[in-house]
Each structure stands twice: as C-alpha cells, then as structure tokens.
Amino acid sequence: MIVLAIETSCDETAAAVVKDGREILSSVISSQIAIHAAYGGVVPEIASRAHLQSIAPVISQALHDAGIGMEDLEGVAVTRGPGLSGALLVGFSAAKAIAAARKIPFVGVHHIEGHLFAPYLEREVAFPFLALVVSGGHTHLYLVEGFGRYTTLGRTIDDAAGEAYDKCAKIMGMQYPGGVLIDRMAQNGDPAAIRLPRPLLRDGTLNFSFSGLKTAVLQQTIKTPVSIPSQAADDLCASFQEAVCHVLAAKTEAAIRQTDSVRLVVAGGVACNSGLRLRMAALCNQMGVELSIPHPSLCGDNAAMLAVPGDYYLSHGLISAFSQDVTATWDMDSIKDLL
Ligand code: KG4
Ligand code: ZN
C-alpha cells in the first residue's frame, strides 16, 4: 500500500510517502524553528499560519520526490493529536481533502504512536516491547503489545525531558530549542562538576519529574553566572545531561525488570541525545536487552513514522470517518477502545 503521511502537530510541517508501512519513498520536513526562535518557544497562532503556507508545497514535494502522483496514493495517515489544535487542523484538513478527492481512506494517528514505531522504518521490532518516549511534550514509559495496544507504565508529572532541556538552555541564554546545543556542549564538560538533584529516583514509581532539576540549574546560574562559550558552561551542561540520563536510565531499568522485557525502543526528539544513546546502549548490553533507537533523522518529528501504524490501520480497515476531529489531548491507553 502506498500511503501519504502528514504531520503538523507542532512546529514542523511534514509529509512522506511510505510503501507498505516500511519503505520510505520520500520524506519532507519544513521546520518553523527559525520563525519561533525569536519568541523563545512555539507561538501557536504563528505555527498554524506557517503550516497553512507550507502544507501544499510540502505535500507536492513529497509526491515529486517519491516519483508518484496523487492518483497513485492508496491511503492517507495523519496526526490527529495530541498537539496544538490549530496546527493539527491544517494537516488533518489536508488529509481529509485528499482522501475525499481521491476517494481513498484516511486514518488519524496518535503522534506518539508514530514515534513508537519509527524504528520499523529501519528494522521491525517484535511485540511485546518496552518503549521510552522522550520528546518536547512527552517523557513516558509504555508497554507495547501490538498496534493500538499500549499501557502507560510511567510518565512525567511536570516537565517533559525535552522541555527541561529547552528551558535550561534558555536559562543559560541559548536560543530555542536548546536541547541539541546542551548536548553538544555537554560533550566537552565534566558531568561530575556540579551536583544536581536526581528527581524521583527512588520513589518506587516509574514516573519522572524534571521541573526541580530546571530550578536547580536556575539557582546554580544565579549563584555562579556562566558565559557561553566557557568551560563552566560546558560543565553545567554535562552535569545537567548526566542528571537527566541517570534518571531516564534508572527508571527504564526498573521498567525492564518489572515487565521482564527483552526489547526496548527509545524514541522521540531527545532520543537524538548522544549521552542518552550511550547510556541506553550500556544498560541494554548489561541486561541482555535488544535496543532499538531510530537514526537521529527519524527521532524528531517527521511524517514517515506515522505511516507505520497508519498502514497497519488502513490495511485492516480501521479508518477514520470524515466527521472525526483533531484532539489536543489524547490518552494512548484509550486507543484500544477505538479499534
Ligand atoms: O519529538 P520532537 O521532535 O517533538 C515533539 O514531539 O516534542 O522533540 C523535540 C525535543 C525538543 O525539546 C528538543 O530540544 C529535543 O527534542 N532535542 C534534544 C536533542 N535533539 C532534540 N534534546 C537533547 N539532546 C538532543 N540532541
Ligand atoms: Zn514528536
């Protein structure tokens, strides 16, 4: 099945053409980062407008790159939620319009479902598997038993890991989104230089908390201001990264033990992080667990990842009605009720 996938949940307008839910024929991502950087974060109204301007050219480019026309499409998979309502509406409406015009089915997919299955675009992972999704809006541990069969084992009770990265970068005077910059600077710093808290490390749950860590970084910069570039800034970045990766790895280890998992998927934008990738590789090596982390180009928001669950749903007749709407919040555990 040739599926057109569309993603507009936040600040990336993306479209991809994927064959049989596995083979990427094209993947186009138009990022709005430069537009939002001036405001220090994503401005919803500006995001909606930028999606409107980009959606048609991005879809045309994806079809062109795949060497196909609209008439070759057999289905459309699109992010239905969670995300910014106005932003989601742009992609969702485009998907409906194409489905109606071409008389093909479309399916609304959960954005995090896309992240979970991004590794399938390189290599399939057998069910069941444990998944750590770390992005700008999510820090969740899921048990994945099949398409649509997800159980949340733990989640952040405040900031997401990516959000903590971006907020700490802002505190240190870096541009939005600073996650990747902290990662780069951390590689030249001493992770033991500054003592930072390990929130909820021993609370007995699989939940996370990152807001206290952000406050600790703020207090540290008030006590000892850092300029960029400097060794002190690199040390603070390395110490922050160490704290985040320590907690993520410890909770993942506990979840592996609790569920007797033999496979782990790490996905989402923060899965690009060099420290986290190394830490997870070491953990899985030590525990005899098969690790799947997508190539960095598939960790961040993209449309191709949505075609994996999308292809499954479309080919099993699980399609969306034209009356369906986007949803800004959407619990992963409730997806099975829709199947
Ligand atoms: O999955 P994603 O592209 O969008 C959401 O669904 O949120 O994740 C974006 C997040 C941002 O917070 C960004 O700063 C973070 O991923 N990120 C990183 C790195 N690359 C992206 N955080 C830490 N280290 C990185 N190398
Ligand atoms: Zn995402």
XYZ file of N, CA and C and ligand atoms in Angstrom, residues 7 9-12 111-112 115 133-138 161-166 176-184 241 267-274 299-302 305, ligand 1:
155
model
N 2.155 15.309 8.965
C 2.374 15.653 10.377
C 2.426 17.168 10.531
N 1.632 18.578 14.042
C 1.155 18.749 15.424
C 1.805 19.905 16.164
N 3.014 20.310 15.738
C 3.693 21.385 16.485
C 4.365 22.373 15.524
N 5.668 22.291 15.394
C 6.349 23.314 14.597
C 7.077 22.747 13.383
N 6.671 21.564 12.932
C 7.236 21.014 11.706
C 6.092 20.641 10.773
N 0.203 10.995 17.642
C 1.568 11.442 17.334
C 2.626 10.537 17.984
N 2.385 10.132 19.223
C 3.372 9.316 19.939
C 3.423 7.898 19.371
N 6.065 8.079 16.864
C 7.414 7.992 17.453
C 7.744 6.546 17.838
N 9.563 7.046 25.487
C 9.380 8.138 24.528
C 9.765 9.447 25.203
N 10.789 10.079 24.670
C 11.306 11.327 25.255
C 11.303 12.417 24.193
N 10.415 13.401 24.388
C 10.311 14.463 23.375
C 10.066 15.792 24.076
N 9.640 16.795 23.297
C 9.378 18.099 23.883
C 8.130 18.099 24.759
N 7.211 17.184 24.488
C 5.960 17.148 25.251
C 5.767 15.874 26.055
N 6.598 14.864 25.823
C 6.396 13.565 26.472
C 7.657 13.014 27.123
N 11.226 15.736 29.288
C 12.695 15.826 29.234
C 13.149 16.891 28.227
N 12.545 16.906 27.042
C 12.927 17.890 26.021
C 12.631 19.309 26.486
N 11.491 19.450 27.182
C 11.093 20.750 27.715
C 12.147 21.219 28.730
N 12.615 20.292 29.583
C 13.636 20.627 30.590
C 14.933 21.058 29.898
N 15.300 20.328 28.842
C 16.497 20.710 28.068
C 16.339 22.124 27.527
N 15.184 22.387 26.900
C 14.973 23.693 26.259
C 14.918 24.820 27.291
N 16.171 29.009 21.434
C 15.227 27.895 21.359
C 15.394 27.167 20.029
N 15.279 25.859 19.982
C 15.252 24.892 21.079
C 16.690 24.482 21.407
N 17.059 24.593 22.674
C 18.463 24.441 23.047
C 18.921 23.037 23.370
N 18.024 22.049 23.277
C 18.388 20.667 23.634
C 19.659 20.204 22.938
N 19.696 20.419 21.627
C 20.833 19.951 20.840
C 22.117 20.712 21.204
N 21.970 21.993 21.594
C 23.145 22.794 21.980
C 23.710 22.304 23.313
N 22.821 22.003 24.271
C 23.287 21.474 25.559
C 24.040 20.163 25.314
N 23.471 19.323 24.459
C 24.102 18.032 24.135
C 25.523 18.254 23.600
N 25.646 19.218 22.690
C 26.950 19.486 22.062
C 27.956 19.990 23.108
N 22.986 17.065 31.796
C 22.748 15.887 30.939
C 22.921 14.587 31.729
N 12.577 6.472 21.719
C 12.170 7.300 20.582
C 11.793 8.703 21.018
N 11.568 9.583 20.030
C 11.253 10.995 20.308
C 12.488 11.847 20.105
N 12.311 13.150 20.036
C 13.404 14.075 19.727
C 14.617 13.933 20.636
N 14.388 13.683 21.942
C 15.513 13.595 22.887
C 16.310 12.292 22.675
N 15.744 11.356 21.924
C 16.486 10.123 21.604
C 17.670 10.427 20.675
N 17.736 11.668 20.149
C 18.921 12.109 19.371
C 20.096 12.329 20.303
N 19.821 12.491 21.599
C 20.864 12.904 22.554
C 21.995 11.884 22.651
N 23.219 12.367 22.487
C 24.373 11.462 22.439
C 24.571 10.736 23.771
N 14.187 10.384 14.755
C 13.797 10.579 16.163
C 12.894 11.799 16.318
N 13.245 12.893 15.676
C 12.454 14.119 15.771
C 11.169 13.982 14.959
N 10.359 15.025 15.002
C 9.072 14.956 14.301
C 9.266 14.804 12.797
N 8.582 13.823 12.251
C 8.589 13.574 10.801
C 7.274 12.900 10.448
N 7.125 8.328 10.090
C 6.860 7.461 11.247
C 5.362 7.167 11.404
O 9.940 14.661 19.106
P 10.269 16.095 18.910
O 10.945 16.497 17.628
O 8.992 16.979 19.036
C 7.994 16.709 19.983
O 7.127 15.848 19.715
O 8.094 17.333 21.066
O 11.189 16.533 20.159
C 11.684 17.835 20.270
C 12.515 17.944 21.536
C 12.939 19.367 21.831
O 12.683 19.647 23.193
C 14.441 19.353 21.530
O 15.185 20.284 22.276
C 14.783 17.936 21.929
O 13.719 17.154 21.417
N 16.075 17.500 21.356
C 17.156 17.175 22.106
C 18.194 16.837 21.192
N 17.709 16.957 19.928
C 16.395 17.359 20.056
N 17.327 17.142 23.436
C 18.541 16.758 23.900
N 19.583 16.420 23.095
C 19.447 16.440 21.752
N 20.484 16.094 20.960
